[in-house]
Short mmCIF file of N, CA, C and O in Angstrom, two decimals:
data_model
loop_
_atom_site.label_atom_id
_atom_site.label_comp_id
_atom_site.label_asym_id
_atom_site.label_seq_id
_atom_site.Cartn_x
_atom_site.Cartn_y
_atom_site.Cartn_z
N MET A 1 -22.15 29.20 -80.38
CA MET A 1 -22.01 27.91 -79.84
C MET A 1 -20.79 27.19 -79.59
O MET A 1 -19.73 27.21 -79.91
N TRP A 2 -21.12 26.32 -78.45
CA TRP A 2 -19.56 25.91 -77.82
C TRP A 2 -19.25 24.52 -78.43
O TRP A 2 -20.54 23.64 -78.95
N GLU A 3 -18.22 24.32 -78.75
CA GLU A 3 -18.00 23.18 -79.39
C GLU A 3 -18.23 21.78 -78.33
O GLU A 3 -17.43 21.89 -77.63
N GLN A 4 -18.48 20.85 -78.85
CA GLN A 4 -18.82 19.75 -77.53
C GLN A 4 -17.61 18.72 -77.52
O GLN A 4 -17.33 18.19 -78.92
N MET A 5 -17.11 18.70 -76.51
CA MET A 5 -15.71 18.38 -76.21
C MET A 5 -15.95 16.51 -76.00
O MET A 5 -16.83 16.04 -75.23
N GLU A 6 -15.29 16.12 -76.58
CA GLU A 6 -15.52 14.06 -76.56
C GLU A 6 -14.56 13.89 -75.10
O GLU A 6 -13.41 14.16 -75.57
N LEU A 7 -15.06 13.84 -74.14
CA LEU A 7 -13.88 13.44 -73.00
C LEU A 7 -14.32 11.85 -72.57
O LEU A 7 -15.21 11.29 -72.85
N PRO A 8 -12.86 10.77 -72.83
CA PRO A 8 -13.22 9.44 -72.12
C PRO A 8 -13.74 9.41 -70.83
O PRO A 8 -12.92 10.19 -70.25
N LEU A 9 -14.04 8.29 -70.84
CA LEU A 9 -15.15 8.27 -69.36
C LEU A 9 -14.43 6.84 -69.15
O LEU A 9 -14.80 5.97 -69.95
N PHE A 10 -14.10 6.59 -67.89
CA PHE A 10 -13.50 5.37 -67.24
C PHE A 10 -14.52 5.37 -66.00
O PHE A 10 -14.45 5.47 -65.62
N VAL A 11 -14.97 4.18 -66.47
CA VAL A 11 -15.98 3.22 -65.32
C VAL A 11 -15.05 2.23 -65.05
O VAL A 11 -15.28 1.12 -65.80
N ASP A 12 -14.75 1.83 -63.80
CA ASP A 12 -14.16 1.22 -63.11
C ASP A 12 -15.30 -0.31 -63.23
O ASP A 12 -16.53 0.28 -62.46
N GLU A 13 -15.09 -1.67 -63.03
CA GLU A 13 -15.90 -2.42 -62.94
C GLU A 13 -16.65 -1.89 -61.39
O GLU A 13 -15.64 -2.04 -60.65
N PRO A 14 -17.89 -2.42 -61.21
CA PRO A 14 -17.92 -2.23 -59.81
C PRO A 14 -17.97 -3.11 -58.96
O PRO A 14 -17.89 -4.18 -59.33
N GLU A 15 -17.04 -3.26 -57.86
CA GLU A 15 -16.41 -4.16 -57.03
C GLU A 15 -17.74 -4.84 -56.70
O GLU A 15 -18.75 -3.96 -55.50
N THR A 16 -18.08 -6.05 -56.34
CA THR A 16 -18.69 -7.21 -55.73
C THR A 16 -18.84 -6.69 -54.36
O THR A 16 -17.44 -7.37 -54.47
N ASN A 17 -20.04 -6.72 -53.44
CA ASN A 17 -19.27 -7.21 -52.41
C ASN A 17 -20.34 -8.44 -51.58
O ASN A 17 -20.60 -8.28 -50.70
N ILE A 18 -20.94 -9.07 -52.77
CA ILE A 18 -21.57 -10.07 -52.53
C ILE A 18 -20.74 -11.18 -52.67
O ILE A 18 -20.42 -11.93 -53.64
N TYR A 19 -21.11 -12.36 -51.55
CA TYR A 19 -20.22 -13.73 -51.62
C TYR A 19 -21.60 -15.07 -51.77
O TYR A 19 -22.43 -14.82 -50.68
N PHE A 20 -20.40 -15.84 -52.14
CA PHE A 20 -21.10 -17.22 -51.52
C PHE A 20 -20.85 -18.03 -50.65
O PHE A 20 -19.52 -18.20 -50.46
N ALA A 21 -21.60 -18.09 -49.67
CA ALA A 21 -20.86 -18.71 -48.25
C ALA A 21 -21.87 -19.89 -47.85
O ALA A 21 -23.05 -19.58 -47.77
N ARG A 22 -21.84 -20.43 -47.01
CA ARG A 22 -22.22 -21.37 -46.43
C ARG A 22 -21.97 -21.23 -44.78
O ARG A 22 -20.92 -20.66 -44.14
N CYS A 23 -23.36 -21.78 -43.87
CA CYS A 23 -22.95 -21.57 -42.68
C CYS A 23 -22.42 -22.27 -41.79
O CYS A 23 -22.49 -23.81 -42.49
N LEU A 24 -21.62 -22.27 -41.12
CA LEU A 24 -21.01 -22.78 -39.93
C LEU A 24 -21.69 -23.16 -38.97
O LEU A 24 -22.14 -22.28 -37.78
N GLN A 25 -21.84 -24.29 -38.52
CA GLN A 25 -22.84 -24.46 -37.28
C GLN A 25 -22.10 -25.96 -36.78
O GLN A 25 -20.65 -26.05 -36.80
N SER A 26 -22.80 -26.07 -35.95
CA SER A 26 -21.69 -27.11 -34.24
C SER A 26 -21.31 -28.42 -35.11
O SER A 26 -20.20 -29.06 -34.61
N ASP A 27 -21.98 -28.76 -36.07
CA ASP A 27 -21.97 -30.16 -36.58
C ASP A 27 -21.14 -30.04 -37.98
O ASP A 27 -21.12 -31.13 -39.01
N GLY A 28 -20.38 -28.76 -38.42
CA GLY A 28 -19.92 -28.61 -39.46
C GLY A 28 -20.75 -27.45 -40.73
O GLY A 28 -21.59 -26.64 -39.95
N LEU A 29 -20.40 -27.72 -41.92
CA LEU A 29 -20.72 -26.61 -42.74
C LEU A 29 -21.98 -27.56 -43.46
O LEU A 29 -22.01 -28.09 -43.83
N VAL A 30 -23.35 -26.12 -43.26
CA VAL A 30 -24.28 -26.85 -43.82
C VAL A 30 -24.26 -26.83 -45.32
O VAL A 30 -23.24 -26.18 -46.04
N GLY A 31 -24.99 -27.64 -46.19
CA GLY A 31 -24.58 -28.08 -47.57
C GLY A 31 -25.38 -27.11 -48.13
O GLY A 31 -24.69 -26.59 -49.72
N VAL A 32 -26.67 -26.44 -47.91
CA VAL A 32 -26.95 -25.22 -48.73
C VAL A 32 -26.49 -23.74 -48.78
O VAL A 32 -25.95 -23.55 -47.36
N GLY A 33 -26.14 -23.47 -49.97
CA GLY A 33 -25.05 -22.69 -49.63
C GLY A 33 -26.18 -20.90 -50.08
O GLY A 33 -27.39 -21.41 -50.07
N HIS A 34 -26.07 -19.53 -48.94
CA HIS A 34 -25.95 -18.67 -48.72
C HIS A 34 -25.33 -17.45 -49.58
O HIS A 34 -24.51 -17.86 -49.89
N PHE A 35 -26.04 -16.45 -50.18
CA PHE A 35 -25.85 -15.62 -50.39
C PHE A 35 -25.59 -14.26 -49.60
O PHE A 35 -26.20 -13.84 -48.74
N VAL A 36 -24.51 -13.72 -49.17
CA VAL A 36 -23.91 -12.97 -48.21
C VAL A 36 -23.45 -11.56 -48.09
O VAL A 36 -22.80 -11.35 -49.57
N SER A 37 -23.87 -10.44 -47.82
CA SER A 37 -23.43 -9.00 -48.22
C SER A 37 -22.41 -8.76 -47.32
O SER A 37 -22.88 -8.38 -46.11
N VAL A 38 -21.27 -8.45 -47.62
CA VAL A 38 -20.20 -8.22 -46.91
C VAL A 38 -19.62 -7.02 -46.58
O VAL A 38 -19.45 -6.01 -47.76
N LEU A 39 -20.09 -6.10 -45.41
CA LEU A 39 -19.46 -5.05 -45.21
C LEU A 39 -18.37 -4.13 -45.16
O LEU A 39 -18.10 -3.42 -45.63
N ASP A 40 -17.45 -5.53 -44.31
CA ASP A 40 -15.75 -5.08 -44.61
C ASP A 40 -14.99 -5.82 -46.23
O ASP A 40 -15.08 -7.22 -45.45
N LYS A 41 -14.86 -5.03 -46.96
CA LYS A 41 -14.97 -5.89 -47.75
C LYS A 41 -13.23 -5.98 -48.50
O LYS A 41 -12.83 -6.62 -49.41
N ASP A 42 -12.22 -5.81 -47.42
CA ASP A 42 -11.11 -5.72 -47.71
C ASP A 42 -10.35 -7.23 -47.49
O ASP A 42 -10.31 -7.96 -46.50
N GLU A 43 -10.09 -7.44 -48.80
CA GLU A 43 -9.40 -8.76 -48.88
C GLU A 43 -10.05 -10.00 -48.53
O GLU A 43 -9.78 -10.72 -47.40
N ILE A 44 -11.27 -10.50 -48.96
CA ILE A 44 -12.11 -11.24 -48.44
C ILE A 44 -11.48 -12.53 -49.49
O ILE A 44 -11.30 -12.49 -50.42
N LEU A 45 -11.21 -13.41 -48.12
CA LEU A 45 -10.67 -14.87 -48.87
C LEU A 45 -11.49 -15.92 -48.54
O LEU A 45 -12.58 -16.14 -47.85
N VAL A 46 -11.43 -16.92 -49.46
CA VAL A 46 -11.67 -18.10 -49.28
C VAL A 46 -11.78 -18.69 -48.64
O VAL A 46 -10.36 -18.83 -47.85
N GLY A 47 -12.69 -19.33 -47.72
CA GLY A 47 -12.35 -19.56 -46.08
C GLY A 47 -12.85 -18.75 -45.01
O GLY A 47 -12.27 -19.07 -43.84
N GLN A 48 -12.46 -17.16 -45.10
CA GLN A 48 -12.77 -16.63 -43.92
C GLN A 48 -14.17 -16.39 -43.71
O GLN A 48 -15.18 -16.91 -44.02
N VAL A 49 -13.70 -16.62 -42.10
CA VAL A 49 -15.29 -16.54 -41.35
C VAL A 49 -15.52 -15.56 -41.17
O VAL A 49 -15.09 -14.22 -41.05
N MET A 50 -17.16 -15.64 -41.42
CA MET A 50 -17.98 -14.05 -41.47
C MET A 50 -18.99 -14.10 -40.21
O MET A 50 -19.32 -15.34 -40.23
N VAL A 51 -19.46 -12.84 -39.50
CA VAL A 51 -20.58 -12.91 -38.56
C VAL A 51 -21.72 -12.33 -38.81
O VAL A 51 -21.48 -11.09 -39.12
N ALA A 52 -22.97 -12.48 -39.04
CA ALA A 52 -23.97 -11.88 -38.93
C ALA A 52 -24.25 -11.27 -37.50
O ALA A 52 -23.87 -11.56 -36.54
N LYS A 53 -25.34 -10.29 -37.42
CA LYS A 53 -25.46 -9.64 -36.66
C LYS A 53 -26.09 -10.51 -34.99
O LYS A 53 -25.82 -10.47 -34.12
N ASP A 54 -26.97 -11.52 -35.45
CA ASP A 54 -27.82 -12.76 -34.87
C ASP A 54 -26.62 -13.76 -34.55
O ASP A 54 -27.01 -14.49 -34.20
N GLY A 55 -25.40 -13.89 -34.49
CA GLY A 55 -24.50 -14.69 -34.25
C GLY A 55 -24.08 -15.42 -35.44
O GLY A 55 -23.23 -16.68 -34.98
N GLN A 56 -24.69 -15.76 -36.47
CA GLN A 56 -24.43 -17.12 -37.45
C GLN A 56 -23.47 -16.63 -37.42
O GLN A 56 -22.85 -15.62 -38.25
N LEU A 57 -22.88 -17.65 -37.87
CA LEU A 57 -21.12 -17.62 -38.61
C LEU A 57 -21.27 -18.31 -39.84
O LEU A 57 -22.20 -19.35 -40.36
N PHE A 58 -20.61 -17.68 -41.03
CA PHE A 58 -20.74 -18.14 -42.74
C PHE A 58 -19.54 -18.33 -42.90
O PHE A 58 -18.28 -17.64 -42.57
N VAL A 59 -18.94 -19.00 -43.80
CA VAL A 59 -17.38 -19.43 -44.18
C VAL A 59 -18.01 -19.06 -46.04
O VAL A 59 -18.57 -19.43 -46.63
N ILE A 60 -16.99 -18.34 -46.45
CA ILE A 60 -17.19 -17.36 -47.47
C ILE A 60 -16.44 -18.79 -48.58
O ILE A 60 -15.61 -19.55 -48.26
N GLU A 61 -17.26 -19.01 -49.31
CA GLU A 61 -16.48 -19.92 -50.52
C GLU A 61 -16.15 -19.29 -51.79
O GLU A 61 -15.45 -19.92 -52.39
N ASP A 62 -17.13 -18.03 -52.12
CA ASP A 62 -16.60 -17.70 -53.69
C ASP A 62 -17.41 -16.59 -53.84
O ASP A 62 -18.01 -15.97 -53.17
N ALA A 63 -17.06 -15.25 -54.58
CA ALA A 63 -17.23 -14.32 -54.96
C ALA A 63 -18.90 -14.54 -56.00
O ALA A 63 -18.59 -15.61 -56.78
N ALA A 64 -19.93 -13.79 -55.57
CA ALA A 64 -20.97 -14.06 -56.63
C ALA A 64 -21.24 -13.23 -57.54
O ALA A 64 -20.72 -12.35 -57.67
N VAL A 65 -21.78 -13.61 -58.48
CA VAL A 65 -21.86 -13.05 -59.94
C VAL A 65 -23.31 -11.82 -59.89
O VAL A 65 -23.88 -13.09 -59.20
N ASP A 66 -23.51 -11.04 -60.01
CA ASP A 66 -24.66 -10.23 -60.07
C ASP A 66 -26.08 -10.97 -60.61
O ASP A 66 -26.94 -10.72 -59.75
N GLU A 67 -25.57 -11.71 -61.65
CA GLU A 67 -26.89 -12.31 -62.13
C GLU A 67 -27.38 -13.37 -61.55
O GLU A 67 -28.38 -13.66 -61.30
N GLN A 68 -26.57 -13.83 -60.48
CA GLN A 68 -26.55 -14.96 -59.83
C GLN A 68 -28.10 -14.67 -58.36
O GLN A 68 -28.50 -15.87 -57.66
N ILE A 69 -27.91 -13.50 -58.13
CA ILE A 69 -28.89 -12.96 -57.23
C ILE A 69 -30.21 -12.69 -57.56
O ILE A 69 -30.07 -11.24 -58.02
N SER A 70 -31.29 -12.64 -57.10
CA SER A 70 -32.38 -12.04 -57.78
C SER A 70 -32.70 -10.90 -56.40
O SER A 70 -33.81 -10.53 -56.63
N TYR A 71 -32.90 -11.19 -55.10
CA TYR A 71 -33.42 -10.43 -54.17
C TYR A 71 -32.39 -10.15 -53.12
O TYR A 71 -31.77 -10.85 -52.20
N LYS A 72 -31.94 -8.74 -53.56
CA LYS A 72 -30.56 -8.68 -52.62
C LYS A 72 -30.42 -7.93 -51.32
O LYS A 72 -30.28 -8.08 -50.48
N ASP A 73 -32.39 -8.12 -51.11
CA ASP A 73 -32.38 -7.51 -50.08
C ASP A 73 -32.72 -8.33 -48.97
O ASP A 73 -32.63 -8.13 -47.88
N CYS A 74 -32.81 -9.68 -49.54
CA CYS A 74 -33.04 -10.90 -48.89
C CYS A 74 -31.47 -11.52 -48.39
O CYS A 74 -31.41 -12.66 -47.67
N LEU A 75 -30.31 -10.72 -48.78
CA LEU A 75 -29.14 -11.17 -48.19
C LEU A 75 -29.00 -10.57 -46.99
O LEU A 75 -29.51 -9.74 -46.02
N VAL A 76 -28.39 -11.80 -46.19
CA VAL A 76 -27.95 -11.41 -44.84
C VAL A 76 -26.18 -11.08 -44.91
O VAL A 76 -25.15 -11.04 -45.73
N LYS A 77 -26.24 -9.89 -44.30
CA LYS A 77 -25.44 -8.68 -43.54
C LYS A 77 -24.34 -9.54 -42.89
O LYS A 77 -24.96 -9.45 -41.69
N VAL A 78 -22.92 -9.36 -43.70
CA VAL A 78 -22.12 -10.12 -42.39
C VAL A 78 -20.95 -9.07 -42.53
O VAL A 78 -20.29 -8.28 -43.31
N ILE A 79 -19.87 -9.52 -41.00
CA ILE A 79 -18.59 -8.51 -41.48
C ILE A 79 -17.87 -9.63 -40.87
O ILE A 79 -17.65 -10.79 -40.51
N LYS A 80 -16.59 -9.18 -41.23
CA LYS A 80 -15.48 -10.26 -41.28
C LYS A 80 -14.92 -10.39 -39.95
O LYS A 80 -14.60 -9.34 -39.31
N THR A 81 -14.54 -11.66 -39.72
CA THR A 81 -13.69 -12.03 -38.43
C THR A 81 -12.61 -11.55 -38.52
O THR A 81 -11.61 -11.62 -39.65
N SER A 82 -11.71 -12.38 -37.49
CA SER A 82 -9.98 -12.04 -37.43
C SER A 82 -9.39 -13.65 -38.05
O SER A 82 -8.04 -13.83 -38.28
N GLN A 83 -10.75 -14.31 -37.83
CA GLN A 83 -9.86 -15.56 -38.45
C GLN A 83 -10.63 -16.12 -40.11
O GLN A 83 -11.46 -15.72 -40.41
N ASN A 84 -9.62 -17.25 -40.41
CA ASN A 84 -10.03 -18.17 -41.40
C ASN A 84 -10.92 -19.52 -40.88
O ASN A 84 -10.70 -19.43 -39.55
N LEU A 85 -10.95 -20.03 -41.69
CA LEU A 85 -11.97 -21.81 -41.26
C LEU A 85 -11.01 -22.35 -40.37
O LEU A 85 -11.54 -22.57 -39.36
N GLU A 86 -9.81 -22.56 -41.07
CA GLU A 86 -9.11 -22.96 -40.46
C GLU A 86 -8.71 -22.81 -38.91
O GLU A 86 -8.38 -23.72 -37.70
N GLN A 87 -8.09 -21.15 -38.57
CA GLN A 87 -7.98 -20.77 -37.60
C GLN A 87 -9.12 -20.81 -36.40
O GLN A 87 -9.17 -21.52 -35.07
N PHE A 88 -10.36 -20.74 -37.05
CA PHE A 88 -11.47 -20.76 -36.14
C PHE A 88 -11.45 -22.43 -35.32
O PHE A 88 -12.24 -22.41 -34.08
N LEU A 89 -11.22 -23.31 -36.32
CA LEU A 89 -11.37 -24.67 -35.85
C LEU A 89 -10.53 -25.32 -35.01
O LEU A 89 -10.98 -26.02 -34.29
N VAL A 90 -9.20 -24.67 -35.21
CA VAL A 90 -8.33 -24.68 -34.29
C VAL A 90 -8.79 -24.57 -32.98
O VAL A 90 -8.41 -24.98 -32.01
N GLU A 91 -9.29 -22.81 -32.80
CA GLU A 91 -9.15 -22.73 -31.40
C GLU A 91 -10.46 -23.17 -30.87
O GLU A 91 -10.53 -23.84 -29.69
N LYS A 92 -11.70 -23.47 -31.32
CA LYS A 92 -12.69 -24.44 -31.05
C LYS A 92 -12.46 -25.99 -31.12
O LYS A 92 -13.49 -26.20 -30.12
N LEU A 93 -11.86 -26.66 -31.89
CA LEU A 93 -12.10 -27.63 -31.44
C LEU A 93 -10.47 -28.15 -30.94
O LEU A 93 -9.90 -29.40 -31.38
N GLN A 94 -9.75 -27.25 -30.27
CA GLN A 94 -8.40 -27.35 -29.77
C GLN A 94 -8.35 -29.45 -29.24
O GLN A 94 -9.44 -29.51 -27.85
N GLY A 95 -7.64 -30.23 -29.80
CA GLY A 95 -7.75 -31.24 -29.11
C GLY A 95 -8.16 -32.05 -29.45
O GLY A 95 -8.81 -33.85 -29.13
N GLY A 96 -9.64 -31.52 -30.69
CA GLY A 96 -10.82 -32.54 -30.79
C GLY A 96 -10.30 -33.31 -32.18
O GLY A 96 -11.43 -32.99 -32.68
N CYS A 97 -9.28 -34.44 -32.62
CA CYS A 97 -9.59 -34.63 -33.49
C CYS A 97 -10.86 -35.76 -34.24
O CYS A 97 -11.00 -35.18 -35.57
N ASP A 98 -11.09 -36.27 -33.70
CA ASP A 98 -12.45 -37.00 -34.03
C ASP A 98 -13.52 -36.01 -34.44
O ASP A 98 -14.06 -35.71 -35.45
N ASP A 99 -13.55 -34.89 -33.59
CA ASP A 99 -14.44 -33.82 -33.97
C ASP A 99 -14.30 -32.91 -35.54
O ASP A 99 -15.26 -33.12 -36.52
N LEU A 100 -12.98 -32.94 -35.58
CA LEU A 100 -12.45 -32.33 -36.38
C LEU A 100 -12.76 -32.88 -38.01
O LEU A 100 -13.14 -32.39 -38.77
N GLU A 101 -12.25 -34.19 -38.02
CA GLU A 101 -12.79 -35.38 -38.98
C GLU A 101 -14.44 -35.69 -39.31
O GLU A 101 -14.16 -35.22 -40.59
N HIS A 102 -15.43 -35.52 -38.42
CA HIS A 102 -16.29 -35.18 -38.66
C HIS A 102 -17.12 -34.45 -39.39
O HIS A 102 -17.89 -34.25 -40.11
N LEU A 103 -16.37 -32.98 -38.89
CA LEU A 103 -16.86 -32.23 -39.54
C LEU A 103 -16.45 -32.14 -41.27
O LEU A 103 -17.60 -31.75 -41.96
N PHE A 104 -15.56 -32.67 -41.69
CA PHE A 104 -15.44 -32.89 -42.86
C PHE A 104 -15.33 -33.79 -44.21
O PHE A 104 -15.52 -34.23 -45.22
N ASN A 105 -15.97 -34.90 -42.91
CA ASN A 105 -15.83 -36.31 -43.66
C ASN A 105 -17.71 -36.71 -43.39
O ASN A 105 -17.67 -37.95 -43.43
N LYS A 106 -18.40 -35.76 -43.63
CA LYS A 106 -19.83 -36.28 -43.51
C LYS A 106 -20.24 -37.07 -44.97
O LYS A 106 -20.19 -36.44 -45.78
#
């Protein structure tokens, strides 16, 4: 009979790729948050702009806790853009200070 060996098992915490985000529209960030599934997980930052297949833009607010999500199949799948929110706004709203203030002072 073989002696059973006890081997220590090291299980890393599974990295979550689910984030809480807000949709970015022409008049600013929507108030209601969305859970998004990020396909490109390298260094996701708060304020990172993500894009869905249908062209919707989302801005990452925070990493989600698994217990917060009840319908994983309903998540919007998004990919990272090369911009954060500040870079996106500078490019889209060049010279439009009134518009920029309106976005954040609703």
